[in-house]
């Protein structure tokens, strides 16, 4: 199986996505999606940004490599009576079956960044965007002191080294890397913008319980705990994550969790 597909089918990211809905909808509010637009949400999960886009009247296609998330997205859309959205399996590195110049907006929020072959990903996003259209990405920032960058950093310290040739997904959070990848796809530097913004996770429980959710359902963290358990370091990993989540929690109550995480918002205008 494709390792990326295996990673995202391993857990149940819908459980994490439930903590991301408010920020997903707020992000969609700010990217100019309106009725009659054609929108592609790439690495869409179960629709955290795709469904708010459809609720604005856009014709939305959600593409994700994980079959369980595609099924969950279609189930959510059906339950919400949204006929203008559908979800299907696909690989951001090779958008087979999607025609050139098809979409007014191509959106990928913490999705396509995890696909291998990032230059192919950039080229595919540009290829399927109509002239005058726009690509919007949200990418976690390497080394950032806020939540997800630190979760990925801590998790990596407990797992075996990646295979030779592995390209870290968080390089999508470096502006110079983003510019190089889209430049190779034919985008002028002046048409690429990047800003550091915040995305807030909200969980109805204490930070320690939120760590348990990551441990049980988030593929990268699940892999880290499996590796840590083999050499007797699972308790140390758990302790590091609990300390991180408690430190980053800005909720007024210790029994609820509200944690902002920084990301690089990328906006690419396609001519």
GROMACS .gro file of C-alpha atoms in nm:
model
  271
    1UNK     CA    1   0.000   0.000   0.000
    2UNK     CA    2   0.103   0.360  -0.062
    3UNK     CA    3   0.268   0.464   0.271
    4UNK     CA    4   0.087   0.798   0.271
    5UNK     CA    5  -0.248   0.625   0.221
    6UNK     CA    6  -0.165   0.379   0.500
    7UNK     CA    7  -0.074   0.665   0.736
    8UNK     CA    8  -0.405   0.850   0.694
    9UNK     CA    9  -0.622   0.539   0.693
   10UNK     CA   10  -0.452   0.411   1.007
   11UNK     CA   11  -0.645   0.611   1.261
   12UNK     CA   12  -0.965   0.810   1.236
   13UNK     CA   13  -0.883   1.169   1.154
   14UNK     CA   14  -1.252   1.259   1.178
   15UNK     CA   15  -1.206   1.258   1.555
   16UNK     CA   16  -0.942   1.531   1.524
   17UNK     CA   17  -1.137   1.715   1.256
   18UNK     CA   18  -1.423   1.763   1.503
   19UNK     CA   19  -1.187   1.994   1.694
   20UNK     CA   20  -1.106   2.196   1.381
   21UNK     CA   21  -1.451   2.284   1.242
   22UNK     CA   22  -1.475   2.645   1.363
   23UNK     CA   23  -1.135   2.743   1.227
   24UNK     CA   24  -1.204   2.560   0.901
   25UNK     CA   25  -1.522   2.759   0.843
   26UNK     CA   26  -1.349   3.086   0.938
   27UNK     CA   27  -1.069   3.016   0.692
   28UNK     CA   28  -1.319   2.955   0.410
   29UNK     CA   29  -1.486   3.287   0.494
   30UNK     CA   30  -1.161   3.464   0.406
   31UNK     CA   31  -1.068   3.310   0.071
   32UNK     CA   32  -1.335   3.450  -0.158
   33UNK     CA   33  -1.549   3.147  -0.231
   34UNK     CA   34  -1.895   3.222  -0.366
   35UNK     CA   35  -2.191   3.070  -0.550
   36UNK     CA   36  -2.127   2.900  -0.883
   37UNK     CA   37  -1.752   2.870  -0.828
   38UNK     CA   38  -1.588   2.535  -0.889
   39UNK     CA   39  -1.371   2.441  -0.592
   40UNK     CA   40  -1.125   2.156  -0.540
   41UNK     CA   41  -1.034   2.073  -0.180
   42UNK     CA   42  -0.720   1.861  -0.194
   43UNK     CA   43  -0.638   1.640   0.104
   44UNK     CA   44  -0.986   1.731   0.222
   45UNK     CA   45  -1.033   1.479   0.504
   46UNK     CA   46  -1.401   1.457   0.588
   47UNK     CA   47  -1.475   1.810   0.470
   48UNK     CA   48  -1.359   2.057   0.734
   49UNK     CA   49  -1.312   2.322   0.463
   50UNK     CA   50  -1.492   2.153   0.172
   51UNK     CA   51  -1.832   2.154   0.342
   52UNK     CA   52  -1.822   2.525   0.442
   53UNK     CA   53  -1.727   2.600   0.079
   54UNK     CA   54  -2.031   2.405  -0.043
   55UNK     CA   55  -2.250   2.588   0.207
   56UNK     CA   56  -2.151   2.910   0.028
   57UNK     CA   57  -2.302   2.770  -0.291
   58UNK     CA   58  -1.985   2.654  -0.464
   59UNK     CA   59  -1.966   2.331  -0.663
   60UNK     CA   60  -1.709   2.140  -0.455
   61UNK     CA   61  -1.500   1.830  -0.515
   62UNK     CA   62  -1.311   1.691  -0.217
   63UNK     CA   63  -1.017   1.463  -0.295
   64UNK     CA   64  -0.834   1.260  -0.031
   65UNK     CA   65  -0.604   0.960  -0.040
   66UNK     CA   66  -0.775   0.792   0.257
   67UNK     CA   67  -1.083   0.589   0.166
   68UNK     CA   68  -1.225   0.610   0.519
   69UNK     CA   69  -1.214   0.991   0.511
   70UNK     CA   70  -1.375   1.002   0.166
   71UNK     CA   71  -1.658   0.784   0.296
   72UNK     CA   72  -1.695   1.004   0.605
   73UNK     CA   73  -1.707   1.318   0.389
   74UNK     CA   74  -1.977   1.179   0.162
   75UNK     CA   75  -2.177   1.072   0.468
   76UNK     CA   76  -2.151   1.421   0.622
   77UNK     CA   77  -2.258   1.586   0.295
   78UNK     CA   78  -2.559   1.353   0.265
   79UNK     CA   79  -2.661   1.415   0.626
   80UNK     CA   80  -2.643   1.791   0.564
   81UNK     CA   81  -2.839   1.765   0.235
   82UNK     CA   82  -2.561   1.923   0.028
   83UNK     CA   83  -2.601   1.805  -0.334
   84UNK     CA   84  -2.327   2.040  -0.459
   85UNK     CA   85  -2.035   1.850  -0.303
   86UNK     CA   86  -1.883   1.509  -0.353
   87UNK     CA   87  -1.575   1.332  -0.222
   88UNK     CA   88  -1.350   1.089  -0.406
   89UNK     CA   89  -1.018   0.915  -0.358
   90UNK     CA   90  -0.713   1.064  -0.525
   91UNK     CA   91  -0.343   1.140  -0.488
   92UNK     CA   92  -0.233   1.505  -0.478
   93UNK     CA   93   0.085   1.409  -0.662
   94UNK     CA   94  -0.112   1.284  -0.965
   95UNK     CA   95  -0.468   1.413  -1.004
   96UNK     CA   96  -0.570   1.150  -1.254
   97UNK     CA   97  -0.904   1.222  -1.417
   98UNK     CA   98  -0.913   1.593  -1.334
   99UNK     CA   99  -0.895   1.811  -1.644
  100UNK     CA  100  -0.670   2.112  -1.695
  101UNK     CA  101  -0.809   2.455  -1.601
  102UNK     CA  102  -1.108   2.308  -1.414
  103UNK     CA  103  -1.134   2.499  -1.085
  104UNK     CA  104  -1.172   2.859  -0.970
  105UNK     CA  105  -1.023   2.772  -0.631
  106UNK     CA  106  -0.789   2.489  -0.536
  107UNK     CA  107  -0.773   2.463  -0.158
  108UNK     CA  108  -0.550   2.240   0.054
  109UNK     CA  109  -0.543   2.295   0.429
  110UNK     CA  110  -0.293   2.063   0.600
  111UNK     CA  111  -0.359   1.810   0.326
  112UNK     CA  112  -0.144   1.816   0.013
  113UNK     CA  113   0.158   1.908   0.226
  114UNK     CA  114   0.174   1.543   0.337
  115UNK     CA  115   0.182   1.402  -0.016
  116UNK     CA  116   0.520   1.288  -0.147
  117UNK     CA  117   0.681   1.450  -0.452
  118UNK     CA  118   0.603   1.814  -0.361
  119UNK     CA  119   0.706   1.954  -0.699
  120UNK     CA  120   0.451   1.725  -0.864
  121UNK     CA  121   0.190   1.843  -0.614
  122UNK     CA  122   0.254   2.209  -0.699
  123UNK     CA  123   0.244   2.135  -1.072
  124UNK     CA  124  -0.084   1.946  -1.041
  125UNK     CA  125  -0.250   2.222  -0.840
  126UNK     CA  126  -0.146   2.478  -1.102
  127UNK     CA  127  -0.256   2.252  -1.387
  128UNK     CA  128  -0.615   2.212  -1.265
  129UNK     CA  129  -0.663   2.580  -1.172
  130UNK     CA  130  -0.830   2.805  -1.428
  131UNK     CA  131  -0.650   3.119  -1.550
  132UNK     CA  132  -0.759   3.391  -1.310
  133UNK     CA  133  -0.814   3.133  -1.039
  134UNK     CA  134  -0.637   3.095  -0.710
  135UNK     CA  135  -0.463   2.826  -0.502
  136UNK     CA  136  -0.483   2.849  -0.123
  137UNK     CA  137  -0.274   2.626   0.103
  138UNK     CA  138  -0.241   2.600   0.478
  139UNK     CA  139   0.085   2.431   0.584
  140UNK     CA  140   0.233   2.362   0.926
  141UNK     CA  141   0.559   2.550   0.984
  142UNK     CA  142   0.875   2.352   1.069
  143UNK     CA  143   1.020   2.430   1.411
  144UNK     CA  144   0.738   2.665   1.506
  145UNK     CA  145   0.686   2.670   1.884
  146UNK     CA  146   0.308   2.617   1.855
  147UNK     CA  147   0.115   2.293   1.876
  148UNK     CA  148   0.122   2.086   1.558
  149UNK     CA  149   0.479   2.167   1.458
  150UNK     CA  150   0.585   2.056   1.804
  151UNK     CA  151   0.366   1.743   1.795
  152UNK     CA  152   0.532   1.642   1.467
  153UNK     CA  153   0.878   1.727   1.604
  154UNK     CA  154   0.830   1.529   1.924
  155UNK     CA  155   0.677   1.236   1.737
  156UNK     CA  156   0.970   1.227   1.494
  157UNK     CA  157   1.216   1.205   1.783
  158UNK     CA  158   1.061   0.871   1.888
  159UNK     CA  159   1.036   0.711   1.544
  160UNK     CA  160   1.306   0.552   1.324
  161UNK     CA  161   1.477   0.776   1.068
  162UNK     CA  162   1.277   0.818   0.745
  163UNK     CA  163   1.387   0.632   0.432
  164UNK     CA  164   1.649   0.780   0.202
  165UNK     CA  165   1.500   1.041  -0.027
  166UNK     CA  166   1.218   1.130   0.214
  167UNK     CA  167   1.109   1.495   0.186
  168UNK     CA  168   0.964   1.633   0.508
  169UNK     CA  169   0.604   1.755   0.467
  170UNK     CA  170   0.669   2.057   0.687
  171UNK     CA  171   0.903   2.202   0.424
  172UNK     CA  172   0.574   2.326   0.273
  173UNK     CA  173   0.575   2.562   0.572
  174UNK     CA  174   0.892   2.739   0.454
  175UNK     CA  175   0.822   3.031   0.225
  176UNK     CA  176   1.136   2.984   0.013
  177UNK     CA  177   1.042   2.620  -0.051
  178UNK     CA  178   0.688   2.718  -0.147
  179UNK     CA  179   0.816   2.980  -0.390
  180UNK     CA  180   1.062   2.737  -0.550
  181UNK     CA  181   0.795   2.470  -0.598
  182UNK     CA  182   0.542   2.701  -0.759
  183UNK     CA  183   0.812   2.873  -0.966
  184UNK     CA  184   0.897   2.533  -1.112
  185UNK     CA  185   0.527   2.502  -1.203
  186UNK     CA  186   0.542   2.829  -1.398
  187UNK     CA  187   0.414   3.078  -1.139
  188UNK     CA  188   0.578   3.420  -1.120
  189UNK     CA  189   0.721   3.510  -0.780
  190UNK     CA  190   0.498   3.819  -0.762
  191UNK     CA  191   0.192   3.594  -0.779
  192UNK     CA  192   0.286   3.397  -0.466
  193UNK     CA  193   0.199   3.530  -0.121
  194UNK     CA  194   0.264   3.378   0.221
  195UNK     CA  195   0.164   3.487   0.571
  196UNK     CA  196   0.188   3.328   0.916
  197UNK     CA  197  -0.158   3.277   1.064
  198UNK     CA  198  -0.323   3.085   1.348
  199UNK     CA  199  -0.560   2.789   1.344
  200UNK     CA  200  -0.732   2.704   1.672
  201UNK     CA  201  -0.816   2.356   1.800
  202UNK     CA  202  -1.111   2.338   2.038
  203UNK     CA  203  -1.171   2.023   2.243
  204UNK     CA  204  -1.436   1.961   2.506
  205UNK     CA  205  -1.202   1.806   2.760
  206UNK     CA  206  -0.875   1.859   2.943
  207UNK     CA  207  -0.545   1.878   2.748
  208UNK     CA  208  -0.445   1.531   2.870
  209UNK     CA  209  -0.761   1.386   2.717
  210UNK     CA  210  -0.680   1.570   2.395
  211UNK     CA  211  -0.340   1.399   2.391
  212UNK     CA  212  -0.524   1.067   2.426
  213UNK     CA  213  -0.722   1.157   2.113
  214UNK     CA  214  -0.400   1.217   1.918
  215UNK     CA  215  -0.250   0.895   2.053
  216UNK     CA  216  -0.550   0.690   1.944
  217UNK     CA  217  -0.655   0.850   1.615
  218UNK     CA  218  -0.379   1.067   1.455
  219UNK     CA  219  -0.155   0.860   1.226
  220UNK     CA  220   0.183   1.030   1.294
  221UNK     CA  221   0.130   1.017   1.670
  222UNK     CA  222   0.006   0.658   1.654
  223UNK     CA  223   0.325   0.560   1.473
  224UNK     CA  224   0.537   0.742   1.732
  225UNK     CA  225   0.371   0.557   2.020
  226UNK     CA  226   0.410   0.222   1.845
  227UNK     CA  227   0.782   0.286   1.803
  228UNK     CA  228   0.819   0.420   2.157
  229UNK     CA  229   0.645   0.118   2.307
  230UNK     CA  230   0.900  -0.114   2.144
  231UNK     CA  231   1.188   0.044   2.335
  232UNK     CA  232   1.005   0.130   2.656
  233UNK     CA  233   0.972   0.504   2.594
  234UNK     CA  234   0.595   0.535   2.555
  235UNK     CA  235   0.554   0.698   2.897
  236UNK     CA  236   0.823   0.955   2.815
  237UNK     CA  237   0.651   1.041   2.486
  238UNK     CA  238   0.317   1.072   2.659
  239UNK     CA  239   0.466   1.298   2.925
  240UNK     CA  240   0.623   1.527   2.664
  241UNK     CA  241   0.298   1.563   2.477
  242UNK     CA  242   0.088   1.626   2.789
  243UNK     CA  243   0.335   1.897   2.897
  244UNK     CA  244   0.315   2.054   2.550
  245UNK     CA  245  -0.065   2.051   2.535
  246UNK     CA  246  -0.103   2.190   2.887
  247UNK     CA  247   0.149   2.466   2.816
  248UNK     CA  248  -0.020   2.569   2.491
  249UNK     CA  249  -0.377   2.559   2.625
  250UNK     CA  250  -0.529   2.908   2.639
  251UNK     CA  251  -0.872   2.802   2.761
  252UNK     CA  252  -1.006   2.980   3.068
  253UNK     CA  253  -1.085   2.638   3.218
  254UNK     CA  254  -0.836   2.353   3.272
  255UNK     CA  255  -1.120   2.112   3.186
  256UNK     CA  256  -1.148   2.237   2.828
  257UNK     CA  257  -0.881   2.281   2.563
  258UNK     CA  258  -0.827   2.567   2.319
  259UNK     CA  259  -0.491   2.567   2.147
  260UNK     CA  260  -0.379   2.794   1.863
  261UNK     CA  261  -0.132   2.653   1.612
  262UNK     CA  262   0.061   2.862   1.361
  263UNK     CA  263   0.055   2.780   0.991
  264UNK     CA  264   0.180   2.931   0.667
  265UNK     CA  265  -0.109   3.052   0.454
  266UNK     CA  266  -0.008   3.041   0.090
  267UNK     CA  267  -0.202   3.225  -0.183
  268UNK     CA  268  -0.108   3.167  -0.546
  269UNK     CA  269  -0.271   3.358  -0.834
  270UNK     CA  270  -0.277   3.161  -1.157
  271UNK     CA  271  -0.273   3.356  -1.484
   0.00000   0.00000   0.00000
